[in-house]
mmCIF file of C-alpha atoms in Angstrom:
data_model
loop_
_atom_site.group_PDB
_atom_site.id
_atom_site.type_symbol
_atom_site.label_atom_id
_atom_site.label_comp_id
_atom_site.label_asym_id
_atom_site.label_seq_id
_atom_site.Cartn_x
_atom_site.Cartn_y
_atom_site.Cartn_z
ATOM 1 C CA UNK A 1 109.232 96.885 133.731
ATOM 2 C CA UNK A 2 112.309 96.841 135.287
ATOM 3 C CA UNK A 3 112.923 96.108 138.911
ATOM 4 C CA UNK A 4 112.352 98.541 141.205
ATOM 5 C CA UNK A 5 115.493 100.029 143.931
ATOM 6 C CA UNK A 6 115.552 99.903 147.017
ATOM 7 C CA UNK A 7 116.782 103.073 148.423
ATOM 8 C CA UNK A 8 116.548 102.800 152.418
ATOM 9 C CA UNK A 9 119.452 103.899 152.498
ATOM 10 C CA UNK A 10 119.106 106.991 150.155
ATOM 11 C CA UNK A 11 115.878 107.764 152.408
ATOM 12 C CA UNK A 12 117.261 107.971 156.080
ATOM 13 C CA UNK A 13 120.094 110.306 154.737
ATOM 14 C CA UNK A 14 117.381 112.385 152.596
ATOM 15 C CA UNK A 15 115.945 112.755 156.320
ATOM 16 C CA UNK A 16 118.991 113.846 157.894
ATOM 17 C CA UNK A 17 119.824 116.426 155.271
ATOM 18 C CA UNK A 18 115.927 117.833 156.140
ATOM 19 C CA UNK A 19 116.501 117.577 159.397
ATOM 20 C CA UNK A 20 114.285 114.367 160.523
ATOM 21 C CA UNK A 21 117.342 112.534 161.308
ATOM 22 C CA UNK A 22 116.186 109.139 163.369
ATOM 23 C CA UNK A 23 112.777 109.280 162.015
ATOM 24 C CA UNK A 24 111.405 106.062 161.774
ATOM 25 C CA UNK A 25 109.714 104.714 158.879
ATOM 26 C CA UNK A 26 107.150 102.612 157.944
ATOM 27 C CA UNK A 27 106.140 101.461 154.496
ATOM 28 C CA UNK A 28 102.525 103.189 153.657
ATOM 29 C CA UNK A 29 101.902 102.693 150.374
ATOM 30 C CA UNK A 30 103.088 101.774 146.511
ATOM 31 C CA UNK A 31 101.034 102.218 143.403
ATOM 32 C CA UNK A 32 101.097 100.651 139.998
ATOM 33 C CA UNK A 33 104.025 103.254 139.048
ATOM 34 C CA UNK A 34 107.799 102.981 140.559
ATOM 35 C CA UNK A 35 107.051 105.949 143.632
ATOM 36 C CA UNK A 36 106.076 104.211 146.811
ATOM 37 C CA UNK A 37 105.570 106.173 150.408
ATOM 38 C CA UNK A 38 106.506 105.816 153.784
ATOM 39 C CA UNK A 39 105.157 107.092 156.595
ATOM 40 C CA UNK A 40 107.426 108.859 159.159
ATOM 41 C CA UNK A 41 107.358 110.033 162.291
ATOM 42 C CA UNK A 42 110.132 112.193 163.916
ATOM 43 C CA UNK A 43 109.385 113.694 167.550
ATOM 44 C CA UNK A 44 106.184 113.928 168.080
ATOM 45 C CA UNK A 45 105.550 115.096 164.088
ATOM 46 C CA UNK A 46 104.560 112.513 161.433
ATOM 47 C CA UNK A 47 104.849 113.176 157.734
ATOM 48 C CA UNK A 48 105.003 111.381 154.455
ATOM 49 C CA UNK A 49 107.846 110.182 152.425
ATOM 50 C CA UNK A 50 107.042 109.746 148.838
ATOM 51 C CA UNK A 51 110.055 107.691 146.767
ATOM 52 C CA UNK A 52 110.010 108.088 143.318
ATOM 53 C CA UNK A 53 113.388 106.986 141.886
ATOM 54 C CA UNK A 54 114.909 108.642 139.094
ATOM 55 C CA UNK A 55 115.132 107.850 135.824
ATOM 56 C CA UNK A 56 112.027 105.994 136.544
ATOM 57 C CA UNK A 57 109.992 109.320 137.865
ATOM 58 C CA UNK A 58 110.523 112.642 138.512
ATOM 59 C CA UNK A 59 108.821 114.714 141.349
ATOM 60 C CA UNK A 60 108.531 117.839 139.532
ATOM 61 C CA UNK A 61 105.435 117.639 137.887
ATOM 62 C CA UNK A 62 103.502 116.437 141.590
ATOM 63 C CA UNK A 63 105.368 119.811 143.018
ATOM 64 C CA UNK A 64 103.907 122.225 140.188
ATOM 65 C CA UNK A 65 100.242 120.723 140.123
ATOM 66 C CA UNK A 66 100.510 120.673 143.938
ATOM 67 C CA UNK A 67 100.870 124.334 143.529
ATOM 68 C CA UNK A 68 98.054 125.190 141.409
ATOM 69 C CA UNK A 69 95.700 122.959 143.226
ATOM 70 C CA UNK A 70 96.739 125.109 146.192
ATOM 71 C CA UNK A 71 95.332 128.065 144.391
ATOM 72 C CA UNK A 72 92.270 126.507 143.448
ATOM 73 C CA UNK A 73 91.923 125.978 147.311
ATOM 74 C CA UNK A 74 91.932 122.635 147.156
ATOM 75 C CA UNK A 75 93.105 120.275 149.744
ATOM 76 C CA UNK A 76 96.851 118.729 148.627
ATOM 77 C CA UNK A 77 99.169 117.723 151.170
ATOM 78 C CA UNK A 78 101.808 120.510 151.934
ATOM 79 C CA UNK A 79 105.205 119.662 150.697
ATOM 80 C CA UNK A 80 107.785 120.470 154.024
ATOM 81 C CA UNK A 81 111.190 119.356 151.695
ATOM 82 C CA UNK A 82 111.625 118.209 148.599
ATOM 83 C CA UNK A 83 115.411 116.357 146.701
ATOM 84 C CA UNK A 84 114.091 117.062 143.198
ATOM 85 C CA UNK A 85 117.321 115.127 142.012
ATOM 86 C CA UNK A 86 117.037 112.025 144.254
ATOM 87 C CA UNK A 87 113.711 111.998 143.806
ATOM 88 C CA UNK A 88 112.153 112.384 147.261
ATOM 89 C CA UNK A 89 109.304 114.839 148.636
ATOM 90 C CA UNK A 90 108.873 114.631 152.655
ATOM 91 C CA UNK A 91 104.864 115.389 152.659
ATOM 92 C CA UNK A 92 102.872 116.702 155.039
ATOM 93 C CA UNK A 93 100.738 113.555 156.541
ATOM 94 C CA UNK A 94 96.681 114.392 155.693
ATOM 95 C CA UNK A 95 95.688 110.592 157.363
ATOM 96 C CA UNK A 96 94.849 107.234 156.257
ATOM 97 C CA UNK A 97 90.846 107.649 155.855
ATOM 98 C CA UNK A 98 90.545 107.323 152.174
ATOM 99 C CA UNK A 99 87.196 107.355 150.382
ATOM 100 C CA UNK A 100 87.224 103.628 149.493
ATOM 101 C CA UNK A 101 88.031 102.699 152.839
ATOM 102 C CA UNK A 102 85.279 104.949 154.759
ATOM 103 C CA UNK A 103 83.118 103.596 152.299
ATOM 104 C CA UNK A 104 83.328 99.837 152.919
ATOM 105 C CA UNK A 105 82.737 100.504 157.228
ATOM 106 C CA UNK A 106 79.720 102.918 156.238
ATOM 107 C CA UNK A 107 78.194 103.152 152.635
ATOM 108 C CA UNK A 108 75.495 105.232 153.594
ATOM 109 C CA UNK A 109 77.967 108.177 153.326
ATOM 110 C CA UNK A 110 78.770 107.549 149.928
ATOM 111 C CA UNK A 111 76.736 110.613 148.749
ATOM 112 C CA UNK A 112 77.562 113.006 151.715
ATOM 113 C CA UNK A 113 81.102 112.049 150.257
ATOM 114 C CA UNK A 114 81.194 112.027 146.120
ATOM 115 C CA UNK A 115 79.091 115.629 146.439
ATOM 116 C CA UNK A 116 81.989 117.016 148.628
ATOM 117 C CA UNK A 117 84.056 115.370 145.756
ATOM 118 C CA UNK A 118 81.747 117.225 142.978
ATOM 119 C CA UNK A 119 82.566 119.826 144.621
ATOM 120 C CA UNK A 120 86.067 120.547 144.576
ATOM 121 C CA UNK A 121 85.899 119.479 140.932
ATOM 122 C CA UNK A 122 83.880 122.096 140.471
ATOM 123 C CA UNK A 123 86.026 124.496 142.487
ATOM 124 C CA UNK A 124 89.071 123.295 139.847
ATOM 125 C CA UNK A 125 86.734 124.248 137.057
ATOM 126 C CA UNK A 126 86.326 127.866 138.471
ATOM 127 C CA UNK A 127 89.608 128.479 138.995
ATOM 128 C CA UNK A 128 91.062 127.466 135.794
ATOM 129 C CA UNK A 129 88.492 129.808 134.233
ATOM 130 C CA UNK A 130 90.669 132.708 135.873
ATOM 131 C CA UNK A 131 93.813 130.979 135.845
ATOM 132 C CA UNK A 132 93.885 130.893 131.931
ATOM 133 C CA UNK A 133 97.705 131.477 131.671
ATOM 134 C CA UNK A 134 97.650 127.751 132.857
ATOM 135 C CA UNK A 135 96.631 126.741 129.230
ATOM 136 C CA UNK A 136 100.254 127.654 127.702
ATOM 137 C CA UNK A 137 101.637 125.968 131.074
ATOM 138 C CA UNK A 138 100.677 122.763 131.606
ATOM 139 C CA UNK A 139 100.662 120.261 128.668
ATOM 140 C CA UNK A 140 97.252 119.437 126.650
ATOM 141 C CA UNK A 141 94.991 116.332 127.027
ATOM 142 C CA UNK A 142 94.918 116.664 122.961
ATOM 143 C CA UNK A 143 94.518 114.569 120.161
ATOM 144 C CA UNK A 144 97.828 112.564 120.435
ATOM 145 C CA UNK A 145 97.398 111.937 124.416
ATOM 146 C CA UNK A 146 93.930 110.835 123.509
ATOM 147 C CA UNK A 147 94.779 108.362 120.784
ATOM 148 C CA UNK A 148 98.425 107.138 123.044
ATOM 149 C CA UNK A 149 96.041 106.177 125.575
ATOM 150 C CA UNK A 150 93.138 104.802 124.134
ATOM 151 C CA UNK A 151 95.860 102.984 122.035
ATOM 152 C CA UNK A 152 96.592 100.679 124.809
ATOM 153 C CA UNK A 153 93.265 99.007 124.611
ATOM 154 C CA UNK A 154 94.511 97.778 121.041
ATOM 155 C CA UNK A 155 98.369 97.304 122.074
ATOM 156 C CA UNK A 156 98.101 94.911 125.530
ATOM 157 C CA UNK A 157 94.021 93.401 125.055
ATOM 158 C CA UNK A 158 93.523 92.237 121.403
ATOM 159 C CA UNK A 159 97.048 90.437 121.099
ATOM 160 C CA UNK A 160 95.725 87.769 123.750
ATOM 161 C CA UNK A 161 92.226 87.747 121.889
ATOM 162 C CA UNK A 162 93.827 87.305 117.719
ATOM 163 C CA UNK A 163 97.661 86.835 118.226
ATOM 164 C CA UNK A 164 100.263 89.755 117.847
ATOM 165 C CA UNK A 165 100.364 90.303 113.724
ATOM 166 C CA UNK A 166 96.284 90.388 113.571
ATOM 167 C CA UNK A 167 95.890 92.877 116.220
ATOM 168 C CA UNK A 168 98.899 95.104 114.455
ATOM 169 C CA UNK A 169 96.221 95.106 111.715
ATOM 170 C CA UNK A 170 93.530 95.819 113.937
ATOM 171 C CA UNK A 171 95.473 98.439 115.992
ATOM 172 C CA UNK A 172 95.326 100.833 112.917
ATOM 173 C CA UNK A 173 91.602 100.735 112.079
ATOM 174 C CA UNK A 174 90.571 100.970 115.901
ATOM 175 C CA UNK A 175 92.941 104.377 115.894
ATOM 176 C CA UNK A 176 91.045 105.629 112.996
ATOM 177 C CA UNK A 177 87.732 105.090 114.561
ATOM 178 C CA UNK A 178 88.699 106.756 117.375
ATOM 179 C CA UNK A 179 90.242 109.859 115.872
ATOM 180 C CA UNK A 180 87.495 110.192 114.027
ATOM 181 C CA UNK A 181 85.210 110.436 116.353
ATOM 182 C CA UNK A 182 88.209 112.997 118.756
ATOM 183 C CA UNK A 183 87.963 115.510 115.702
ATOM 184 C CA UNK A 184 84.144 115.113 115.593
ATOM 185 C CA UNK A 185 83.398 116.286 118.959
ATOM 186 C CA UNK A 186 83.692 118.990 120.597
ATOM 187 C CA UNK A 187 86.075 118.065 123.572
ATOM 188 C CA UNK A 188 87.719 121.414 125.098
ATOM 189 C CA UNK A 189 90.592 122.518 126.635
ATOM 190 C CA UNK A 190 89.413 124.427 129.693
ATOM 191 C CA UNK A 191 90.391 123.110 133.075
ATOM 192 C CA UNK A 192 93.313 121.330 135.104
ATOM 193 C CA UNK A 193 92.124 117.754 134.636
ATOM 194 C CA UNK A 194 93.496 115.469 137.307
ATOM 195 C CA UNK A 195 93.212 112.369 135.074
ATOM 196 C CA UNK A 196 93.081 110.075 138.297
ATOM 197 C CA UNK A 197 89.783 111.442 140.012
ATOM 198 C CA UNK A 198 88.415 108.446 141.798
ATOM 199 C CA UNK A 199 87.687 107.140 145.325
ATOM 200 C CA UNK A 200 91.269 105.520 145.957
ATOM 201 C CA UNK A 201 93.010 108.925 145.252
ATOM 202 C CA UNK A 202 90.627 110.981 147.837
ATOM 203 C CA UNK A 203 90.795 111.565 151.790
ATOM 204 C CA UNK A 204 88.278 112.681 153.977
ATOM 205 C CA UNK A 205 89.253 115.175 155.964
ATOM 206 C CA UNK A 206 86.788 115.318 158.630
ATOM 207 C CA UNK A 207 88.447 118.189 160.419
ATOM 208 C CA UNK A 208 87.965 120.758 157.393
ATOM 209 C CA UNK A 209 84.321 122.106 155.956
ATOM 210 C CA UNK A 210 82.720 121.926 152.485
ATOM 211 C CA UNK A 211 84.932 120.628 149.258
ATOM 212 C CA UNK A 212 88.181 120.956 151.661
ATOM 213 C CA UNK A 213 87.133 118.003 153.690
ATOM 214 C CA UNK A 214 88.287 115.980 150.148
ATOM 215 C CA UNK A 215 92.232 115.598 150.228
ATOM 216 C CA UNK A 216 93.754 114.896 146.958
ATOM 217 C CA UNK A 217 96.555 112.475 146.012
ATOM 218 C CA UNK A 218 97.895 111.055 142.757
ATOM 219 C CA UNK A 219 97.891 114.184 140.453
ATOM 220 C CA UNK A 220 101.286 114.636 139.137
ATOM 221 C CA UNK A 221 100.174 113.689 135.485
ATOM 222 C CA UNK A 222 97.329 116.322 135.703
ATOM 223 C CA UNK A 223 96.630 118.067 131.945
ATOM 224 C CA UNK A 224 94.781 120.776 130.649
ATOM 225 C CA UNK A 225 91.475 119.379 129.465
ATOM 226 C CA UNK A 226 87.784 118.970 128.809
ATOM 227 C CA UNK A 227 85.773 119.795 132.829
ATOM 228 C CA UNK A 228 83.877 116.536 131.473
ATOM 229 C CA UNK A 229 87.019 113.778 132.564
ATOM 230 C CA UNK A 230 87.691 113.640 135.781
ATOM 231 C CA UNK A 231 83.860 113.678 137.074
ATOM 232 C CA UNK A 232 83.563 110.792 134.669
ATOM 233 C CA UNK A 233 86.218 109.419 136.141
ATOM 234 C CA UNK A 234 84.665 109.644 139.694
ATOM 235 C CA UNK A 235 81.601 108.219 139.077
ATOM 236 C CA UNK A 236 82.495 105.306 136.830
ATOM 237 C CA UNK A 237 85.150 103.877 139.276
ATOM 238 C CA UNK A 238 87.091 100.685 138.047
ATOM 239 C CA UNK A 239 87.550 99.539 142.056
ATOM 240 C CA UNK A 240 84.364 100.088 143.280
ATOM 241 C CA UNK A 241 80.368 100.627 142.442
ATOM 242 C CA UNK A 242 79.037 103.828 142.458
ATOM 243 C CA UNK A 243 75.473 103.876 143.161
ATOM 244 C CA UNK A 244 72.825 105.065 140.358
ATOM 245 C CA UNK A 245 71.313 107.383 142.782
ATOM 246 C CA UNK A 246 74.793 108.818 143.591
ATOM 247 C CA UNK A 247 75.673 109.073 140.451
ATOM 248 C CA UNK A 248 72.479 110.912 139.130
ATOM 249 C CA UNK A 249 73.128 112.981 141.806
ATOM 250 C CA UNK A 250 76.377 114.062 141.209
ATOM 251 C CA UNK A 251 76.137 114.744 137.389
ATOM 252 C CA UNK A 252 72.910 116.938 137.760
ATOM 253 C CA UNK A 253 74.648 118.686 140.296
ATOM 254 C CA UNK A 254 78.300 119.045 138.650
ATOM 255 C CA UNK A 255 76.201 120.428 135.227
ATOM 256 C CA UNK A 256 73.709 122.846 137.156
ATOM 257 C CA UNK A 257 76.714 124.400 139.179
ATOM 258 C CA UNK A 258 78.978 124.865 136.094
ATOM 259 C CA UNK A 259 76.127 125.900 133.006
ATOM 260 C CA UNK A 260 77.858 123.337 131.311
ATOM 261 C CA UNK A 261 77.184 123.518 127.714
ATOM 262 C CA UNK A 262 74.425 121.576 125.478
ATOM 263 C CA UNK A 263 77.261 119.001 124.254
ATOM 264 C CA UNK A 264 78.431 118.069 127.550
ATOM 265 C CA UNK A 265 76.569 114.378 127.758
ATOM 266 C CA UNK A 266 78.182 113.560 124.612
ATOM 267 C CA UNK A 267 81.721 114.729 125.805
ATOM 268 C CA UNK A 268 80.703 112.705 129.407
ATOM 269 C CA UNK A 269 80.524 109.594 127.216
ATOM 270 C CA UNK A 270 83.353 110.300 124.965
ATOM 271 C CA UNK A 271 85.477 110.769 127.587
ATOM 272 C CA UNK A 272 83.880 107.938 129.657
ATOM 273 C CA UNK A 273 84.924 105.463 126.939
ATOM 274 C CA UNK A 274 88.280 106.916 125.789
ATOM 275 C CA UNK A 275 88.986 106.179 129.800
ATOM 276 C CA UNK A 276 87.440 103.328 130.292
ATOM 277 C CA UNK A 277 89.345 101.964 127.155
ATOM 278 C CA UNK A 278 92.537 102.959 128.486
ATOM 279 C CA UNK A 279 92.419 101.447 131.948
ATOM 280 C CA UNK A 280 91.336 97.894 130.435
ATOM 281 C CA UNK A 281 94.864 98.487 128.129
ATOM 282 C CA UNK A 282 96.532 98.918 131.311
ATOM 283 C CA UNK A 283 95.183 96.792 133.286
ATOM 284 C CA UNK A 284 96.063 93.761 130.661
ATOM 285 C CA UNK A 285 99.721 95.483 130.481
ATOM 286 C CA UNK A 286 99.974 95.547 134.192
ATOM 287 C CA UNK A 287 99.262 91.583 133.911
ATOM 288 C CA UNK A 288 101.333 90.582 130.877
ATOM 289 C CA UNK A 289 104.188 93.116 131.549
ATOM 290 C CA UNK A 290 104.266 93.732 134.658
ATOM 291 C CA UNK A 291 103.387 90.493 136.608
ATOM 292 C CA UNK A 292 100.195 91.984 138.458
ATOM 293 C CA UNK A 293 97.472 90.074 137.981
ATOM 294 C CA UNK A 294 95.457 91.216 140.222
ATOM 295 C CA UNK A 295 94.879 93.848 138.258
ATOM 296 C CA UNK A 296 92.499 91.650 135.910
ATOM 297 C CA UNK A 297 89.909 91.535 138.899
ATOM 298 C CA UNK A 298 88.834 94.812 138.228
ATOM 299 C CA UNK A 299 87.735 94.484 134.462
ATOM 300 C CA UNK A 300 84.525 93.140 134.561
ATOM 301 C CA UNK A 301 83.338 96.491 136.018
ATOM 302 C CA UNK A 302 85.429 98.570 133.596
ATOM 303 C CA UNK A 303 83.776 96.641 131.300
ATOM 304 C CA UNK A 304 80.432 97.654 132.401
ATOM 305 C CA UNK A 305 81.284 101.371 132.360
ATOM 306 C CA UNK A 306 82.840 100.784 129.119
ATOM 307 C CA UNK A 307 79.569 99.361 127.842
ATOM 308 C CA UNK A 308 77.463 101.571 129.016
ATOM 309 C CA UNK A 309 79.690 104.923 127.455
ATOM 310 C CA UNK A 310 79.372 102.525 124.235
ATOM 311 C CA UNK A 311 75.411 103.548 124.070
ATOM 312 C CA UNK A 312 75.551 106.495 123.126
ATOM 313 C CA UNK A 313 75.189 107.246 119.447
ATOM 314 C CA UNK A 314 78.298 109.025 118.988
ATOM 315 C CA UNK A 315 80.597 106.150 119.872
ATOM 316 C CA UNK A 316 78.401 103.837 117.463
ATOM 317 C CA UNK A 317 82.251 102.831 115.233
ATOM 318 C CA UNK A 318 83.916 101.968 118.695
ATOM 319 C CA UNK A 319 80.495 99.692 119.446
ATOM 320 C CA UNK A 320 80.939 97.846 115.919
ATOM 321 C CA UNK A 321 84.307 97.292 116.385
ATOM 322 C CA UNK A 322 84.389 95.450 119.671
ATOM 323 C CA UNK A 323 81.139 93.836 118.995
ATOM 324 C CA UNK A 324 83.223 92.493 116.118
ATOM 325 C CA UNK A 325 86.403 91.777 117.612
ATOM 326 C CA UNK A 326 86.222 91.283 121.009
ATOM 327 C CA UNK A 327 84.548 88.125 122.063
ATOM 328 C CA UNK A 328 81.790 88.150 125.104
ATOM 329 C CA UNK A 329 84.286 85.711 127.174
ATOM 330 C CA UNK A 330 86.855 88.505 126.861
ATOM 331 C CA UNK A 331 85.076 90.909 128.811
ATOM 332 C CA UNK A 332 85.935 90.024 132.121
ATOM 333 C CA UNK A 333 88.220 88.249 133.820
ATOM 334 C CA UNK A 334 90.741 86.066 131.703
ATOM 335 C CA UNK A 335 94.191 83.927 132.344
ATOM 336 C CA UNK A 336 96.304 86.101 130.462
ATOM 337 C CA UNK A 337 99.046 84.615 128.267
ATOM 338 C CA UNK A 338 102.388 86.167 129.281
ATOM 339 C CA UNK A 339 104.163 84.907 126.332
ATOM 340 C CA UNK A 340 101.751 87.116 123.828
ATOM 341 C CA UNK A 341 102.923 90.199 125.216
ATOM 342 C CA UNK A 342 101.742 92.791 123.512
ATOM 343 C CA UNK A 343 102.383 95.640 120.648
ATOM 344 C CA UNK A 344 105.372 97.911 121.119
#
């Protein structure tokens, strides 16, 4: 990856062209991507600045999806001036009291505060059942996203377990497990799918009632998808453990709300482990590439989830194949080797 700008200087004039000229900044934020945020404040008002420096990023997909979230009356920050070209959005400031951290100074909440979360998922789902023009407007969570992503599990983690030119090898079969099983079952196409649902990407807003008291951040790569992804996503968190009870919880009420279909365990775990195989990809990438190992701290729980979507009967191939290829020792944290690299 290469190194990212520093724009201060690109941001205090972005202010003064919005008129927030002598706001003062204060650094917020930055996430495994290039867009970092700021927080301003600019007499007596406070707001966000997000950064996300062209070519590396482009704003335009977080303005649209913060659009349609706004219609499914969910709870996005409002966006008070955007510089589509330089890359900068000036947000409006919904507070620092995200999930994870409300969590850690009181768990007992934690299933006062994934329902609320259930909740506006299910409010997305509802929504995109009238807003069906959305499905020839936002791009599909389809076949080739599916196998790109899972992909990554094969590209960054099995070059450090068998060397670059066995893992090519390896690479190929693992893809054709996988999109056999895609084509199998019956994963639909039905609903916004934030693709990032999880407990460092919410805010509670303690100030606003029912599923509006959950502020979402972190969608600009939202799809249209399968209702079954992001709830997975939510409840098998890579940064933190979800309790069983919460969890039971949570899918009995997501599935009772919704009617969701007969198949919808099976898509659950499908989608659980086409996740859950991506994030481990990324997480080695983010390591090898990228320099951040800190990353690797989080796989033995992906790992678990990982595991556990592995039961089920449907994702039997994927179960063979790391059974066969990936070695117990490999399954949680490791010293990466930087000099493997991985397939590109």
């Amino acid at each position: 990856m290469s190194k990212r700008p520093q724009r201060g200087k690109e941001m205090d004039e972005f202010l003064v062209r919005v008129g927030w000229s002598g706001a003062v900044r204060s650094t917020l934020a930055g996430d495994a991507s290039f867009r970092r945020y700021e927080r301003v404040d600019h007499k007596n008002q406070r707001a966000v600045l997000m950064d996300a420096p062209p070519p590396w990023e482009d704003i335009r997909p977080f303005v649209d999806i913060t659009a349609r979230l706004s219609v499914c009356d969910i709870s996005v920050p409002k966006i008070l001036a955007a510089d589509e070209a330089e890359g900068f959005l000036l947000l409006e400031d919904l507070g620092d009291t995200l999930f994870t951290r409300l969590l850690a100074a009181d768990p007992s909440r934690e299933q006062e505060l994934y329902m609320a979360a259930t909740d506006a998922l299910i409010a997305i789902a509802r929504a995109s059942v009238v807003q069906k023009h959305w499905a020839h407007e936002l791009k599909s969570y389809d076949m080739a996203v599916y196998l790109r992503e899972v992909g990554l599990f094969a590209e960054w983690l099995l070059p450090q377990i068998t060397g670059i030119e066995k893992a090519r090898g390896l690479r190929e079969e693992y893809l054709a497990l996988w999109q056999a099983i895609i084509a199998k079952e019956p994963l639909q196409q039905s609903c916004l799918v934030h693709r990032d649902y999880h407990a460092d990407n919410l805010l509670w807003l303690a100030d606003r009632a029912g599923h509006k008291a959950v502020g979402m951040l972190d969608y600009q790569d939202a799809l249209w998808g399968d209702v079954a992804y992001d709830i997975v996503s939510l409840l098998e968190d890579a940064r933190r453990d979800v309790q069983a009870e919460t969890v039971s919880a949570c899918y009995q009420h997501f599935t009772t709300a919704l009617g969701t279909e007969s198949d919808f365990a099976v898509r659950y775990a499908v989608l659980g482990a086409q996740r859950n195989a991506k994030i481990i990809g990324i997480f080695t990438r983010l390591c090898v590439r990228d320099g951040k190992a800190h990353y690797l701290k989080y796989l033995p729980r992906v790992w678990k989830h990982f595991l556990y979507d592995l039961r089920h009967p449907a994702l039997l191939p994927i179960r063979q194949f790391v059974d066969a290829h990936v070695p117990a020792a490999w399954r949680s944290v490791f010293k990466a080797d930087v000099s493997v690299g991985g397939i590109v």
